[in-house]
Short mmCIF file of C-alpha atoms in Angstrom, two decimals:
data_model
loop_
_atom_site.label_atom_id
_atom_site.label_comp_id
_atom_site.label_asym_id
_atom_site.label_seq_id
_atom_site.Cartn_x
_atom_site.Cartn_y
_atom_site.Cartn_z
CA MET A 1 148.65 70.91 43.94
CA SER A 2 147.98 73.96 41.80
CA SER A 3 145.07 74.64 39.46
CA LYS A 4 147.40 74.05 36.50
CA MET A 5 148.00 70.55 37.72
CA MET A 6 144.29 70.11 38.35
CA GLY A 7 142.32 71.17 35.31
CA PHE A 8 138.88 72.48 36.10
CA ASP A 9 137.25 70.00 33.74
CA GLU A 10 138.59 67.27 35.98
CA PHE A 11 136.49 68.47 38.94
CA PRO A 12 133.26 66.63 39.75
CA GLN A 13 130.03 67.45 37.93
CA ILE A 14 128.86 69.90 40.63
CA ALA A 15 131.79 72.15 39.78
CA ARG A 16 131.38 72.04 36.02
CA THR A 17 127.68 72.97 36.19
CA GLU A 18 128.41 76.17 38.12
CA THR A 19 131.05 77.69 35.81
CA ALA A 20 128.89 80.81 35.23
CA ARG A 21 129.00 81.49 38.93
CA ALA A 22 131.77 82.94 41.07
CA ILE A 23 133.43 79.88 42.52
CA TYR A 24 136.58 78.80 44.33
CA LEU A 25 137.88 75.73 46.11
CA ILE A 26 139.74 75.47 49.41
CA ASP A 27 141.60 72.59 51.01
CA VAL A 28 139.80 72.36 54.39
CA ASP A 29 142.77 70.69 56.07
CA THR A 30 145.43 73.22 55.05
CA CYS A 31 143.12 76.26 54.47
CA GLU A 32 144.93 76.77 51.11
CA ILE A 33 143.11 78.10 48.05
CA VAL A 34 143.20 75.54 45.25
CA TYR A 35 141.20 77.28 42.54
CA MET A 36 139.35 80.56 41.91
CA ASN A 37 137.65 81.60 38.70
CA LYS A 38 137.57 85.11 37.19
CA SER A 39 133.98 85.76 38.33
CA ALA A 40 135.02 85.19 41.94
CA LYS A 41 138.06 87.45 41.61
CA ASP A 42 135.90 90.16 40.06
CA MET A 43 133.18 89.88 42.68
CA LEU A 44 135.72 90.03 45.49
CA GLN A 45 137.68 92.79 43.70
CA LEU A 46 140.94 90.89 44.08
CA ALA A 47 144.01 91.99 42.12
CA TYR A 48 145.17 88.52 41.08
CA GLU A 49 145.44 88.28 37.27
CA ASP A 50 147.17 84.88 37.31
CA ASP A 51 147.13 81.86 39.59
CA SER A 52 149.46 83.35 42.20
CA TYR A 53 146.73 83.01 44.82
CA CYS A 54 147.08 79.23 44.66
CA GLY A 55 148.56 77.79 47.81
CA LYS A 56 147.86 80.96 49.83
CA LYS A 57 145.78 80.75 52.97
CA CYS A 58 142.09 81.47 52.38
CA TYR A 59 141.83 83.64 55.49
CA THR A 60 144.68 85.83 54.18
CA VAL A 61 143.38 86.22 50.65
CA LEU A 62 139.68 86.54 51.44
CA GLN A 63 139.66 88.18 54.89
CA GLY A 64 143.08 89.83 55.20
CA LEU A 65 143.84 87.90 58.42
CA ASN A 66 146.96 86.23 59.72
CA SER A 67 145.17 83.36 61.42
CA LYS A 68 142.14 81.17 60.85
CA CYS A 69 138.76 82.95 60.86
CA ARG A 70 136.85 82.64 64.10
CA PHE A 71 133.67 82.05 62.10
CA CYS A 72 135.14 79.21 60.00
CA ARG A 73 132.52 76.53 59.25
CA ASN A 74 134.77 73.89 57.71
CA ASN A 75 133.84 71.39 60.40
CA LEU A 76 130.13 71.72 59.50
CA LEU A 77 130.53 70.79 55.82
CA THR A 78 129.23 67.47 54.49
CA THR A 79 129.28 65.72 51.15
CA GLU A 80 125.50 65.33 51.13
CA ARG A 81 124.17 68.86 50.74
CA MET A 82 125.02 72.52 50.41
CA PHE A 83 125.76 74.59 53.51
CA VAL A 84 124.46 78.17 53.12
CA GLU A 85 125.77 81.15 55.08
CA GLU A 86 126.47 84.87 54.85
CA ILE A 87 130.08 86.01 55.17
CA TYR A 88 131.30 89.57 55.43
CA GLN A 89 133.90 90.33 52.75
CA PRO A 90 136.14 93.27 53.74
CA SER A 91 137.39 93.78 50.18
CA VAL A 92 133.90 94.87 49.06
CA GLN A 93 132.64 95.89 52.53
CA ARG A 94 129.47 93.85 52.34
CA TYR A 95 128.05 90.46 53.14
CA LEU A 96 127.98 87.85 50.37
CA GLN A 97 125.94 84.68 50.38
CA VAL A 98 128.09 81.55 50.21
CA LYS A 99 126.99 78.02 49.34
CA SER A 100 129.49 75.31 50.24
CA ILE A 101 129.79 71.54 49.93
CA LEU A 102 132.55 69.11 50.79
CA PHE A 103 133.96 66.53 48.42
CA ASN A 104 137.03 64.33 48.28
CA TYR A 105 139.28 64.56 45.27
CA MET A 106 142.58 62.76 44.76
CA GLY A 107 143.09 62.33 48.50
CA ARG A 108 142.22 65.93 49.37
CA ARG A 109 139.13 67.22 51.14
CA LEU A 110 138.02 70.24 49.20
CA ARG A 111 135.48 72.90 50.07
CA PHE A 112 133.64 73.95 46.92
CA GLU A 113 132.12 77.43 47.32
CA ILE A 114 129.74 79.43 45.16
CA LEU A 115 129.43 83.18 45.80
CA TYR A 116 126.20 85.08 45.27
CA ASN A 117 125.93 88.85 45.12
CA PHE A 118 122.74 90.42 46.41
CA LYS A 119 120.32 92.38 44.27
CA GLU A 120 119.75 96.08 45.08
CA GLU A 121 116.72 95.42 47.26
CA GLU A 122 118.64 92.64 48.94
CA LEU A 123 121.50 95.05 49.55
CA GLU A 124 119.13 97.45 51.31
CA GLN A 125 117.83 94.62 53.43
CA GLN A 126 121.38 93.56 54.09
CA LYS A 127 122.27 97.11 55.17
CA LYS A 128 119.38 97.12 57.62
CA TYR A 129 120.42 93.72 58.85
CA LEU A 130 124.00 94.91 59.29
CA ASP A 131 122.83 98.05 61.13
CA GLN A 132 120.79 95.86 63.45
CA LYS A 133 123.77 93.63 64.07
CA LEU A 134 125.98 96.63 64.79
CA GLU A 135 123.36 98.12 67.10
CA GLN A 136 123.09 94.83 68.91
CA ILE A 137 126.85 94.65 69.34
CA ARG A 138 126.97 98.26 70.57
CA TRP A 139 123.84 98.44 72.72
CA VAL A 140 123.00 94.93 73.95
CA ASP A 141 124.57 92.97 76.80
CA ASN A 142 125.74 89.66 75.36
CA LEU A 143 124.89 87.55 78.40
CA THR A 144 121.44 88.77 79.41
CA GLY A 145 120.07 90.25 76.20
CA LEU A 146 119.15 93.48 78.01
CA TYR A 147 120.43 96.84 76.86
CA ASN A 148 123.88 97.71 78.22
CA ARG A 149 125.24 100.70 80.12
CA GLU A 150 126.11 102.61 76.94
CA LYS A 151 122.49 102.41 75.77
CA TYR A 152 121.36 103.45 79.25
CA SER A 153 123.60 106.53 79.20
CA SER A 154 122.38 107.41 75.72
CA LEU A 155 118.73 107.19 76.79
CA LEU A 156 119.34 109.40 79.84
CA LYS A 157 120.79 112.08 77.58
CA ASP A 158 117.77 111.74 75.31
CA ILE A 159 115.40 112.07 78.28
CA GLU A 160 117.05 115.37 79.21
CA ILE A 161 116.11 116.74 75.79
CA LYS A 162 112.64 115.27 75.32
CA LYS A 163 109.58 116.38 77.28
CA ILE A 164 108.77 113.30 79.33
CA ARG A 165 105.83 113.89 81.68
CA HIS A 166 106.61 111.27 84.31
CA ILE A 167 109.48 108.92 84.99
CA GLY A 168 109.89 105.89 87.21
CA ILE A 169 113.37 104.53 87.98
CA VAL A 170 114.10 101.10 89.42
CA ASP A 171 117.67 100.35 90.53
CA MET A 172 118.46 96.70 91.35
CA ASP A 173 121.54 94.93 92.71
CA ILE A 174 122.16 91.23 93.35
CA ASN A 175 123.07 90.44 96.94
CA GLY A 176 126.21 88.32 97.07
CA LEU A 177 126.92 87.57 93.40
CA ARG A 178 130.61 87.23 94.30
CA ASN A 179 129.66 84.59 96.85
CA ILE A 180 127.64 82.69 94.23
CA ASN A 181 130.54 82.79 91.77
CA ALA A 182 133.05 81.71 94.41
CA THR A 183 131.05 78.83 95.89
CA LYS A 184 129.04 77.56 92.91
CA GLY A 185 131.05 78.71 89.92
CA TYR A 186 130.68 81.42 87.31
CA HIS A 187 128.22 79.34 85.31
CA SER A 188 125.83 79.51 88.27
CA GLY A 189 126.41 83.25 88.52
CA ASP A 190 125.65 83.64 84.81
CA ARG A 191 122.42 81.66 85.19
CA VAL A 192 121.37 83.97 88.01
CA LEU A 193 122.06 87.05 85.87
CA ILE A 194 120.08 85.61 82.95
CA ARG A 195 117.16 84.69 85.22
CA ILE A 196 117.05 88.12 86.85
CA ALA A 197 117.17 89.82 83.45
CA ALA A 198 114.23 87.72 82.25
CA LEU A 199 112.17 88.64 85.33
CA ILE A 200 112.96 92.33 84.93
CA LYS A 201 112.07 92.35 81.24
CA SER A 202 108.82 90.48 81.89
CA VAL A 203 107.64 93.39 84.06
CA PHE A 204 109.29 96.52 82.65
CA GLY A 205 109.89 95.54 79.03
CA VAL A 206 112.57 96.87 76.71
CA ASN A 207 113.76 99.87 78.74
CA SER A 208 115.72 97.59 81.04
CA PHE A 209 119.49 97.65 81.32
CA ARG A 210 122.41 95.75 82.78
CA VAL A 211 124.58 98.66 83.93
CA GLY A 212 127.18 96.76 85.95
CA SER A 213 128.35 93.25 86.70
CA ASP A 214 125.53 92.74 89.21
CA GLU A 215 123.39 95.88 88.80
CA PHE A 216 120.31 96.49 86.67
CA VAL A 217 118.10 99.51 85.97
CA SER A 218 114.63 99.83 84.47
CA LEU A 219 113.02 103.09 83.31
CA ALA A 220 109.28 103.63 83.04
CA LEU A 221 108.54 106.64 80.83
CA ASN A 222 105.23 108.52 81.03
CA MET A 223 103.79 105.99 83.46
CA ASP A 224 101.63 107.28 86.30
CA LYS A 225 102.68 106.67 89.88
CA ALA A 226 100.08 104.04 90.75
CA ASP A 227 100.94 101.89 87.72
CA PHE A 228 104.65 102.28 88.37
CA GLU A 229 104.37 101.27 92.02
CA ALA A 230 102.22 98.29 91.02
CA LYS A 231 104.92 97.13 88.61
CA VAL A 232 107.64 97.58 91.23
CA ALA A 233 105.57 95.51 93.68
CA ALA A 234 105.04 92.84 91.01
CA LEU A 235 108.77 92.63 90.33
CA LYS A 236 109.61 92.39 94.02
CA ALA A 237 107.07 89.59 94.34
CA LYS A 238 108.76 87.71 91.50
CA PHE A 239 112.16 88.16 93.15
CA SER A 240 110.87 87.06 96.55
CA VAL A 241 109.90 83.55 95.42
CA GLU A 242 113.32 82.83 93.94
CA THR A 243 115.53 80.63 96.11
CA ASP A 244 118.90 80.98 94.35
CA PHE A 245 119.39 84.71 94.82
CA ARG A 246 118.21 87.89 96.51
CA VAL A 247 117.91 91.29 94.88
CA SER A 248 117.93 94.71 96.56
CA VAL A 249 115.53 97.12 94.89
CA GLY A 250 115.40 100.90 95.02
CA SER A 251 112.71 102.84 93.18
CA LEU A 252 111.79 106.46 92.57
CA TRP A 253 108.88 108.04 90.70
CA SER A 254 108.83 111.71 89.72
CA ASP A 255 106.30 113.92 87.98
CA ASN A 256 109.06 115.52 85.91
CA CYS A 257 112.39 114.64 84.30
CA ARG A 258 114.38 117.66 85.42
CA ASP A 259 117.76 116.81 86.95
CA ILE A 260 117.45 113.25 85.65
CA TYR A 261 120.90 112.29 86.90
CA LYS A 262 120.00 113.39 90.42
CA LYS A 263 116.89 111.24 90.25
CA VAL A 264 118.95 108.27 89.08
CA SER A 265 121.31 108.86 92.00
CA GLN A 266 118.38 108.95 94.41
CA ALA A 267 117.03 105.62 93.16
CA ASN A 268 120.50 104.15 93.55
CA ALA A 269 120.74 105.55 97.10
CA VAL A 270 117.45 103.85 98.01
CA MET A 271 118.75 100.59 96.60
CA GLU A 272 122.05 100.88 98.49
CA ALA A 273 120.22 101.71 101.71
CA THR A 274 118.02 98.66 101.29
CA LYS A 275 121.01 96.49 100.45
CA SER A 276 122.83 97.59 103.62
CA PHE A 277 120.23 95.79 105.73
CA GLY A 278 121.13 92.56 103.96
CA TYR A 279 124.84 92.59 104.71
CA LYS A 280 124.31 90.60 107.88
CA ASN A 281 122.90 87.75 105.76
CA LEU A 282 125.86 87.58 103.38
CA THR A 283 128.94 85.43 103.81
CA ALA A 284 131.67 87.67 105.17
CA ASP A 285 134.39 85.76 103.31
CA TYR A 286 133.26 87.21 99.98
CA ASN A 287 132.05 90.71 100.93
CA HIS A 288 134.04 93.24 102.96
CA LYS A 289 130.88 95.18 103.90
CA ALA A 290 129.30 91.95 105.13
CA GLU A 291 132.40 91.35 107.21
CA SER A 292 132.13 94.85 108.68
CA ALA A 293 128.42 94.32 109.35
CA HIS A 294 129.09 91.07 111.22
CA ARG A 295 131.78 92.77 113.29
CA LEU A 296 129.49 95.72 114.12
CA LEU A 297 126.60 93.45 115.11
CA ALA A 298 128.97 91.48 117.33
CA GLU A 299 130.09 94.71 119.05
CA ILE A 300 126.45 95.71 119.59
CA ALA A 301 125.72 92.28 121.11
CA GLU A 302 128.77 92.64 123.38
CA GLY A 303 127.40 95.92 124.80
CA ARG A 304 130.03 98.12 123.17
CA PHE A 305 127.37 100.73 122.36
CA LYS A 306 125.37 102.66 124.95
CA VAL A 307 122.46 105.08 124.66
CA TYR A 308 122.72 108.30 126.67
CA LEU A 309 119.79 110.67 127.18
CA GLN A 310 119.72 114.47 127.18
CA PRO A 311 116.53 116.11 128.48
CA LYS A 312 114.42 118.55 126.48
CA ILE A 313 113.12 121.30 128.74
CA ASN A 314 110.09 123.56 128.40
CA LEU A 315 111.70 127.00 128.50
CA GLN A 316 108.64 128.62 130.05
CA THR A 317 107.94 126.10 132.83
CA GLY A 318 111.38 124.56 133.34
CA LEU A 319 109.82 121.08 133.26
CA ILE A 320 111.10 118.15 131.21
CA GLU A 321 109.03 117.38 128.13
CA GLY A 322 111.17 114.73 126.46
CA ALA A 323 114.69 113.54 125.79
CA GLU A 324 117.04 112.92 122.91
CA ALA A 325 118.74 109.52 122.62
CA LEU A 326 122.44 109.85 121.81
CA VAL A 327 124.65 106.84 121.08
CA ARG A 328 128.12 106.37 122.55
CA LYS A 329 130.72 103.69 121.84
CA ILE A 330 132.96 102.03 124.43
CA ASP A 331 136.48 101.11 123.32
CA ASP A 332 138.56 98.13 124.48
CA GLN A 333 139.81 100.06 127.51
CA GLY A 334 136.31 101.12 128.55
CA VAL A 335 136.77 104.71 127.34
CA ILE A 336 133.68 106.44 125.92
CA ILE A 337 134.04 107.47 122.27
CA ALA A 338 132.06 110.50 121.08
CA PRO A 339 129.74 109.94 118.09
CA ASP A 340 131.71 112.33 115.87
CA ASN A 341 134.55 109.81 115.98
CA PHE A 342 132.62 106.78 114.73
CA ILE A 343 129.26 107.79 113.19
CA PRO A 344 130.74 109.28 109.97
CA GLY A 345 132.59 106.02 109.28
CA TYR A 346 129.42 103.95 109.58
CA GLU A 347 127.58 106.42 107.38
CA GLU A 348 130.26 106.20 104.72
CA ASN A 349 130.32 102.41 104.54
CA GLY A 350 126.52 102.08 104.65
CA LEU A 351 126.26 100.42 108.08
CA ILE A 352 124.71 103.28 110.06
CA ASN A 353 121.32 101.59 109.84
CA TYR A 354 122.44 98.97 112.39
CA ILE A 355 123.25 101.77 114.85
CA ASP A 356 119.93 103.52 114.19
CA ILE A 357 117.95 100.33 114.76
CA PHE A 358 119.92 99.57 117.92
CA VAL A 359 119.09 103.02 119.33
CA LEU A 360 115.38 102.67 118.48
CA LYS A 361 115.21 99.24 120.13
CA THR A 362 117.01 100.56 123.21
CA VAL A 363 114.69 103.55 123.53
CA CYS A 364 111.60 101.36 123.22
CA ARG A 365 113.01 98.97 125.81
CA MET A 366 113.69 101.93 128.16
CA LEU A 367 110.14 103.28 127.79
CA LYS A 368 108.69 99.84 128.44
CA ASP A 369 110.89 99.41 131.51
CA TRP A 370 110.03 102.86 132.91
CA ARG A 371 106.33 102.26 132.50
CA GLU A 372 106.54 98.87 134.23
CA ARG A 373 108.53 100.42 137.09
CA GLY A 374 105.97 103.17 137.56
CA GLY A 375 108.14 105.97 136.21
CA ARG A 376 107.27 108.90 133.98
CA VAL A 377 106.95 108.24 130.27
CA PHE A 378 107.47 111.03 127.73
CA LYS A 379 108.44 111.47 124.10
CA MET A 380 111.92 110.32 123.08
CA SER A 381 113.86 111.53 120.04
CA VAL A 382 116.04 109.29 117.92
CA ASN A 383 118.39 110.42 115.16
CA VAL A 384 117.73 108.51 111.95
CA SER A 385 120.15 108.73 109.05
CA ARG A 386 119.04 109.25 105.49
CA VAL A 387 120.44 105.80 104.65
CA THR A 388 118.16 104.18 107.23
CA LEU A 389 114.99 106.11 106.47
CA ILE A 390 115.00 105.62 102.70
CA ALA A 391 115.63 101.87 102.90
CA GLU A 392 112.77 99.60 101.91
CA ASP A 393 110.53 98.54 104.83
CA THR A 394 112.28 100.79 107.39
CA ILE A 395 108.98 102.36 108.48
CA LYS A 396 107.26 98.99 108.67
CA ASN A 397 110.16 97.53 110.67
CA SER A 398 110.20 100.55 113.02
CA VAL A 399 106.50 100.10 113.72
CA ALA A 400 107.15 96.40 114.39
CA ILE A 401 109.86 97.29 116.93
CA CYS A 402 107.49 99.65 118.74
CA LYS A 403 104.79 96.98 118.76
CA LYS A 404 107.22 94.38 120.13
CA TYR A 405 107.85 96.57 123.21
CA GLY A 406 104.27 97.81 123.47
CA ILE A 407 105.24 101.41 122.70
CA ASP A 408 102.95 103.75 120.80
CA PRO A 409 104.89 105.31 117.86
CA CYS A 410 103.57 108.71 118.99
CA LEU A 411 106.18 108.50 121.77
CA ILE A 412 108.98 108.38 119.21
CA ASP A 413 110.23 111.55 117.54
CA VAL A 414 112.41 111.01 114.46
CA GLU A 415 115.10 113.66 114.00
CA ILE A 416 116.45 114.19 110.50
CA THR A 417 119.18 116.58 109.40
CA GLU A 418 119.29 119.12 106.59
CA SER A 419 121.04 116.55 104.40
CA PHE A 420 117.58 115.15 103.75
CA GLY A 421 117.06 118.22 101.62
CA LEU A 422 119.28 116.49 99.06
CA LEU A 423 116.54 113.94 98.47
CA GLU A 424 114.05 114.26 95.65
CA LYS A 425 111.04 116.29 96.77
CA GLU A 426 108.59 113.50 95.94
CA LEU A 427 110.62 110.93 97.87
CA LEU A 428 111.09 113.15 100.92
CA VAL A 429 107.45 114.20 101.06
CA ASP A 430 106.35 110.59 100.73
CA LEU A 431 108.73 109.40 103.46
CA ILE A 432 107.60 111.99 105.99
CA LYS A 433 103.95 111.47 105.09
CA ARG A 434 104.28 107.73 105.71
CA MET A 435 106.14 108.33 108.98
CA HIS A 436 103.33 110.57 110.17
CA GLU A 437 100.72 108.03 109.06
CA ALA A 438 102.55 105.38 111.10
CA GLY A 439 102.24 107.63 114.19
CA PHE A 440 105.78 109.00 114.49
CA SER A 441 106.54 112.71 114.81
CA ILE A 442 109.31 114.36 112.79
CA SER A 443 111.86 116.98 113.84
CA MET A 444 114.16 118.97 111.58
CA ASP A 445 117.57 118.92 113.20
CA ASP A 446 120.35 121.52 112.72
CA PHE A 447 118.08 124.30 111.43
CA GLY A 448 120.14 127.34 110.45
CA THR A 449 123.14 125.51 109.01
CA SER A 450 121.95 125.64 105.39
CA PHE A 451 119.64 127.67 103.17
CA SER A 452 118.08 124.37 102.07
CA ASN A 453 116.34 124.27 105.47
CA LEU A 454 113.90 126.96 104.36
CA GLU A 455 113.05 125.13 101.14
CA LEU A 456 112.56 121.95 103.12
CA LEU A 457 110.18 123.66 105.53
CA SER A 458 108.11 124.90 102.62
CA GLN A 459 107.73 121.39 101.22
CA VAL A 460 106.97 119.15 104.19
CA HIS A 461 105.46 119.37 107.65
CA PHE A 462 107.72 119.09 110.70
CA ASP A 463 106.43 118.70 114.24
CA THR A 464 109.52 120.39 115.69
CA VAL A 465 112.28 122.60 114.32
CA LYS A 466 115.55 122.37 116.25
CA PHE A 467 117.78 125.45 115.99
CA ASP A 468 121.44 124.56 115.62
CA LYS A 469 123.89 125.27 118.45
CA SER A 470 125.74 127.76 116.21
CA LEU A 471 122.72 130.09 116.46
CA THR A 472 122.40 129.63 120.21
CA ASP A 473 126.10 130.45 120.67
CA SER A 474 125.65 133.95 119.23
CA ILE A 475 122.08 134.63 120.39
CA VAL A 476 123.13 136.99 123.24
CA ASP A 477 125.58 139.30 121.47
CA ASN A 478 124.51 139.23 117.83
CA PRO A 479 121.37 141.30 117.06
CA LYS A 480 121.12 139.80 113.58
CA THR A 481 120.97 136.29 115.06
CA GLN A 482 118.15 137.46 117.32
CA ILE A 483 116.25 138.90 114.36
CA LEU A 484 116.70 135.66 112.42
CA PHE A 485 115.71 133.57 115.41
CA LYS A 486 112.62 135.67 116.12
CA ALA A 487 111.50 135.49 112.48
CA ALA A 488 111.97 131.70 112.39
CA VAL A 489 110.00 131.23 115.63
CA SER A 490 107.20 133.41 114.25
CA MET A 491 107.21 131.40 111.00
CA CYS A 492 106.88 128.10 112.88
CA ARG A 493 103.97 129.49 114.88
CA GLU A 494 102.30 130.48 111.62
CA PHE A 495 102.54 126.87 110.53
CA GLY A 496 100.11 126.15 113.36
CA ASP A 497 101.58 123.22 115.23
CA THR A 498 105.34 123.30 114.72
CA LEU A 499 107.32 123.55 117.96
CA THR A 500 110.70 125.30 118.23
CA LEU A 501 113.69 123.99 120.20
CA ALA A 502 117.09 125.58 120.78
CA GLU A 503 120.11 123.29 121.07
CA GLY A 504 123.30 123.98 123.01
CA ILE A 505 121.97 126.22 125.80
CA GLU A 506 124.90 126.65 128.18
CA ASN A 507 124.10 129.66 130.38
CA GLU A 508 121.29 131.69 131.88
CA GLU A 509 121.83 134.66 129.52
CA GLN A 510 121.10 132.48 126.49
CA LEU A 511 118.04 131.05 128.24
CA LYS A 512 116.57 134.49 128.97
CA VAL A 513 117.04 135.74 125.39
CA LEU A 514 115.45 132.56 123.99
CA GLN A 515 112.51 132.91 126.38
CA LYS A 516 112.05 136.51 125.26
CA LEU A 517 112.12 135.48 121.60
CA GLY A 518 109.38 132.92 122.23
CA CYS A 519 111.34 129.69 121.77
CA GLN A 520 109.36 126.89 123.41
CA LEU A 521 111.87 124.10 124.12
CA GLY A 522 115.59 123.79 124.79
CA GLN A 523 118.38 121.39 125.62
CA GLY A 524 122.02 121.84 126.53
CA TYR A 525 124.60 121.64 129.30
CA TYR A 526 122.81 124.41 131.24
CA PHE A 527 120.12 121.84 132.02
CA ALA A 528 122.08 118.59 131.81
CA ARG A 529 124.72 116.79 129.82
CA PRO A 530 123.74 113.53 128.08
CA LEU A 531 123.23 111.06 130.92
CA PRO A 532 123.48 107.26 131.14
CA GLU A 533 120.17 105.47 131.58
CA ASP A 534 120.40 104.89 135.34
CA GLU A 535 121.25 108.53 136.10
CA PHE A 536 118.46 109.76 133.85
CA TRP A 537 116.03 107.46 135.65
CA GLU A 538 116.97 108.79 139.05
CA ARG A 539 116.90 112.43 137.97
CA TYR A 540 113.92 112.67 135.63
CA VAL A 541 111.88 109.48 135.40
CA LYS A 542 111.57 108.07 138.90
CA LYS A 543 108.55 109.47 140.74
#
């Protein structure tokens, strides 16, 4: 039915009283335009001079679409009162206010609409409103209401430019979200994400972001360290009382914003290290790392890993002063596998912490056993990976292991490699300080393999510096190596209480040069290869 067949004067009273307004009518069942007055065509800047629009789809004429508008409100219309909304009109590139009401006329259900243009001040408000909407679409995560990854990246770039005095970074990851989605459904997973976002925002406010499907980040700008750590503790406390999920948290505070992306990476590394301890608690069916963790723990329980001991000898007296614990793996045929063939794999997949903890427990058990059997007890060194040391509660858990076996932490020497120099200075200094406070001693392993060793020595205190085997190999024939070695030994003496140890001593010539240069301790095949526990007991421990 066209407008010619339906004269406008025939429409109900509500239509005739609004003739000064921009109006049109639409059949809500067919979405066809039935009538449009000149004011409406002018306001919408449509090119129809006649009634050729009649019978055309409203979404085509008004929105330029080929299918029904997603925002269509036809089903909300009633015959009792006006429905008011704002609709974006692409022809004029602005929102217009629309008042609509439903009425029945000659067997058709018609939507009667009145268009209102905004005044200038309303247009400015509308522009601000539109900008806010666009910003929300661009920057805000639809599910959680937190800022999204794009906003996070933008803020990091801004931080690089601005002079921010302090920064705190919190990196968070949900443990087993895939498991929740698979066993309880995606609606449950979404509820978990929304709940976590609310907890994060309640503590750290607006600078909180959902940066991945199950990962969140909060930034604390110009917040001092004590306040930041208090907020991190408060957030962890909130997470801890939740029963539907677990969250791994990594945090980092720095007194400057230089190398912001490195700092972000460090916070993420702490989070990942902490998360790796939780793999054993996840369902292996939904997490390949959890499956690997279960398999590794089973191999440890089956005795597939053994701890060998290599003595550390006083180069002046020839007496044993300690030993280094070295892990070995036994394959299915009973063949011993060297650590170079399996340690890198566990480091790469984040499971090395289970090996480190196994070695520490074994060493403490050995010391306890030796003491009870009346043998000698001396300091034992364990290699601890960066992944293990930076994980949350590692120091506390290590102290608990020592306490379980009745071993004073002063009998445990923690060896760390030069790769720890890649950590943020504040994080590294804090880690070593807390290790010392807990009673452990710290050795720098592999000294001489990187220039970063010197920077590291200038920043933190080490109880022992271990010279890499590559230096020992050339100590006899290379005068420059001797000069370097002598200078490093002198430097450690200047520190006051830092011992020096040469690795890889294989012959008497090397021993004599090292003695002459003042090196205090040594280990290597010249004294003994790494020995299984029973051999080491007979040779060095048994009185």
